[in-house]
CSV table of C-alpha atoms in Angstrom, one decimal:
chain,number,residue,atom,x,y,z
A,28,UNK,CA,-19.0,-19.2,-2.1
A,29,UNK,CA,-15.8,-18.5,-0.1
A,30,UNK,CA,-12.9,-18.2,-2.4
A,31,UNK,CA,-10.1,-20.8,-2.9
A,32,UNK,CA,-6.6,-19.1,-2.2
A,33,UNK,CA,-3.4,-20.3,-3.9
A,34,UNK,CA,-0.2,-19.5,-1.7
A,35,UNK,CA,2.8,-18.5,-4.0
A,36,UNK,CA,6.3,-18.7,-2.4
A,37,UNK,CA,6.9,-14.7,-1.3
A,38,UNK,CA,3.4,-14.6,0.9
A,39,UNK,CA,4.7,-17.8,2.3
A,40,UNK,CA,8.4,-17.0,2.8
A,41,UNK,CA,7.2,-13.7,4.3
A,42,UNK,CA,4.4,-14.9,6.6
A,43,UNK,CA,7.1,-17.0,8.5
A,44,UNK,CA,10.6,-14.9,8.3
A,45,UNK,CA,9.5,-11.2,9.5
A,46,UNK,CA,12.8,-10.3,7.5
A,47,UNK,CA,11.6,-10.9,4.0
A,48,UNK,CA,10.1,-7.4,2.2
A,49,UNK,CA,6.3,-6.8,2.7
A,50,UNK,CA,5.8,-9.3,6.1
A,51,UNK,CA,3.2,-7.2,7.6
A,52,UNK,CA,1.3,-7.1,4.5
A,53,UNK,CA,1.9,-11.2,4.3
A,54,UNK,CA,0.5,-11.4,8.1
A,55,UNK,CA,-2.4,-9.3,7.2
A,56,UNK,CA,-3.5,-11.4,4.6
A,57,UNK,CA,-3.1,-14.7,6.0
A,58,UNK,CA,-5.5,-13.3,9.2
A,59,UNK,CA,-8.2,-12.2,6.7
A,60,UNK,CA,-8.3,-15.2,5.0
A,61,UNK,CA,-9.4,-18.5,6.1
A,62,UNK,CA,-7.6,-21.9,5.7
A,63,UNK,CA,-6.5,-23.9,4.1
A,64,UNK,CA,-4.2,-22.5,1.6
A,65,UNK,CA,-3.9,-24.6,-1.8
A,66,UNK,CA,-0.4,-24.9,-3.4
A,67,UNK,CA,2.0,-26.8,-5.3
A,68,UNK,CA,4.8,-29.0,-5.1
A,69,UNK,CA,7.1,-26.6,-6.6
A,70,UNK,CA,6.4,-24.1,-3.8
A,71,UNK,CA,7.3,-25.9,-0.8
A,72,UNK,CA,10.5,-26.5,-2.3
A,73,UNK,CA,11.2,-23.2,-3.2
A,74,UNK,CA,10.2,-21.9,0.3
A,75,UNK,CA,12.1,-24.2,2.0
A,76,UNK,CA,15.3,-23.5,0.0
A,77,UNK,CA,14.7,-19.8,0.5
A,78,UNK,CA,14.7,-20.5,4.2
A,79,UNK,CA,17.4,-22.9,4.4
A,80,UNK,CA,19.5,-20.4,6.5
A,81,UNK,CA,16.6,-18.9,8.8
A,82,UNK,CA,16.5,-21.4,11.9
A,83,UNK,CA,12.7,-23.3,12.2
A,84,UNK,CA,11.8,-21.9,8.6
A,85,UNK,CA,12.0,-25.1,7.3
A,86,UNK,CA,10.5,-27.0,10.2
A,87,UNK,CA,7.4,-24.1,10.3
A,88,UNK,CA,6.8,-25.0,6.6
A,89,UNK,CA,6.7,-28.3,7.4
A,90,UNK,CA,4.2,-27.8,10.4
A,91,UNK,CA,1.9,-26.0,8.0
A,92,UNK,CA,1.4,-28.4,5.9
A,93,UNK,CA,1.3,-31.0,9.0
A,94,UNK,CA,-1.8,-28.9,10.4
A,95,UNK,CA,-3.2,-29.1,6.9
A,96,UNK,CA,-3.7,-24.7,7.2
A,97,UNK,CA,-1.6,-25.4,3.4
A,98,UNK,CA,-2.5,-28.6,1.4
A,99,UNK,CA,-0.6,-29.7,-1.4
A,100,UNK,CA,-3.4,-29.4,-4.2
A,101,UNK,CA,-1.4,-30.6,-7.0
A,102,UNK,CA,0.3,-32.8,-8.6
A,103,UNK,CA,2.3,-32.3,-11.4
A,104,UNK,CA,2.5,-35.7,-12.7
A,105,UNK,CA,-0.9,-35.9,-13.8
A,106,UNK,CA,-0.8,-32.5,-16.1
A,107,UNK,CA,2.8,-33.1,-17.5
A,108,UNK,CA,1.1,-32.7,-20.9
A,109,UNK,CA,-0.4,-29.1,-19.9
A,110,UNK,CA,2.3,-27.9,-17.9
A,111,UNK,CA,4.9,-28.5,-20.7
A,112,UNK,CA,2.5,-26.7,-23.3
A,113,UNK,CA,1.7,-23.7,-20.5
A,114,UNK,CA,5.6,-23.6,-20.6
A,115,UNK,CA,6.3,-23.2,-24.2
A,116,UNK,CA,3.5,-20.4,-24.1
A,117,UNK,CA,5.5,-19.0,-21.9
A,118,UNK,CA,9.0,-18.9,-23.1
A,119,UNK,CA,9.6,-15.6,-23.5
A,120,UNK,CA,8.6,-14.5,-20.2
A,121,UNK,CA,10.3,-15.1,-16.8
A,122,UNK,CA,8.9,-18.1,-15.4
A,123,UNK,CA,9.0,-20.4,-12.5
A,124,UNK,CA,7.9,-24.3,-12.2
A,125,UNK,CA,5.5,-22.9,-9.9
A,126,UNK,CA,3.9,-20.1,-11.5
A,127,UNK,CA,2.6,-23.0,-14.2
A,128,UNK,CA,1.0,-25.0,-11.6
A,129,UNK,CA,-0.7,-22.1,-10.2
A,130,UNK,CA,-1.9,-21.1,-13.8
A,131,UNK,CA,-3.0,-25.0,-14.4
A,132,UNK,CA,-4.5,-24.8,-10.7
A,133,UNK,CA,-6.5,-22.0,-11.4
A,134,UNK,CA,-7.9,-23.9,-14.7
A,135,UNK,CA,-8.8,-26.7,-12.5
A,136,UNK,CA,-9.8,-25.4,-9.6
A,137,UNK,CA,-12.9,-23.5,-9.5
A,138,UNK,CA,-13.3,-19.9,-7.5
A,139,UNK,CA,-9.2,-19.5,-6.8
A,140,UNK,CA,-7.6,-16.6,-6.1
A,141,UNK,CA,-3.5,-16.8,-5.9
A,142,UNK,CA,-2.1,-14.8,-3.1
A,143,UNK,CA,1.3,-13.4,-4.4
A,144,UNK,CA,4.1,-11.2,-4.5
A,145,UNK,CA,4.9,-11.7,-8.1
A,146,UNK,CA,3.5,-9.1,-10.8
A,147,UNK,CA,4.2,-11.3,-13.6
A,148,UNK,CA,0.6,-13.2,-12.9
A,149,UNK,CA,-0.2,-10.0,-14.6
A,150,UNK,CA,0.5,-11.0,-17.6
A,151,UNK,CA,-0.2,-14.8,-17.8
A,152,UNK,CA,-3.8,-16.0,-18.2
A,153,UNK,CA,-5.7,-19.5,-17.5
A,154,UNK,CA,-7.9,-20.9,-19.9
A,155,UNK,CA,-5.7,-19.3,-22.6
A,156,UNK,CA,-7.6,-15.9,-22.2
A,157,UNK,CA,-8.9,-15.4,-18.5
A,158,UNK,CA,-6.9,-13.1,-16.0
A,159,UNK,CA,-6.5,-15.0,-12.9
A,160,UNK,CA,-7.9,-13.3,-9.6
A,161,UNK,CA,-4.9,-12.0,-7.5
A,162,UNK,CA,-4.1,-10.9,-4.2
A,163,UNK,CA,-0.9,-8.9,-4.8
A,164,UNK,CA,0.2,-6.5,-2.5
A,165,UNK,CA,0.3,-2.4,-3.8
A,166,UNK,CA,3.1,-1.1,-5.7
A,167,UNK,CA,4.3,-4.8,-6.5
């Protein structure tokens, strides 16, 4: 069964500005992997605030999801119950909007694996006591 991959904001951000830290690593990824990518809400808008100042970002973001290479998996409407108890688990560890939808994803979604930049997935778990599968770049 091929594998379901998440997209987190840095792979994202660095797959379309080359100026972003680890880009060759982002590029490498996206060629091995094939689409689409499955993300969040919470991730579009981060990327496209990230990119606000880098000319096309936005519009390239925009064409992505257009092509349907990333689909918007989730919704966070329907698991404001979940997210807001994922949240308070979570309190004392640095946390974005996004990083709960990808753990509630990754509870939903069967045979993910979250392509990221962000070592704190280390240390949050799905299902209350399963690591999620990562694709994190070395020395992250």
């Amino acid at each position: 069964m091929r594998k379901k991959i998440l997209l987190d904001t840095g792979p994202l951000v660095a797959f379309i500005n080359n100026r972003e830290n680890s880009p060759d690593w982002a590029v490498n990824e996206w060629k091995k992997i094939e689409p689409p990518f499955f993300t969040c809400e919470a991730v579009i808008t981060e990327t496209c605030f990230i990119l606000r100042d880098f000319y096309g970002g936005e519009g390239a973001v925009m064409s992505l999801l257009d092509t349907g290479i990333i689909q918007i998996s989730f919704r966070i409407s329907g698991e404001i119950g979940t997210v807001r108890e994922l949240m308070k688990r979570y309190q004392n560890v640095p946390m974005s909007l996004a990083d709960v939808c990808f753990i509630r994803m990754s509870e939903l979604i069967l045979g993910t694996c979250l392509l990221t930049l962000d070592s704190d997935f280390w240390v949050y778990w799905k299902n209350k006591n399963e690591m999620m599968n990562l694709i994190i770049a070395d020395g992250i």
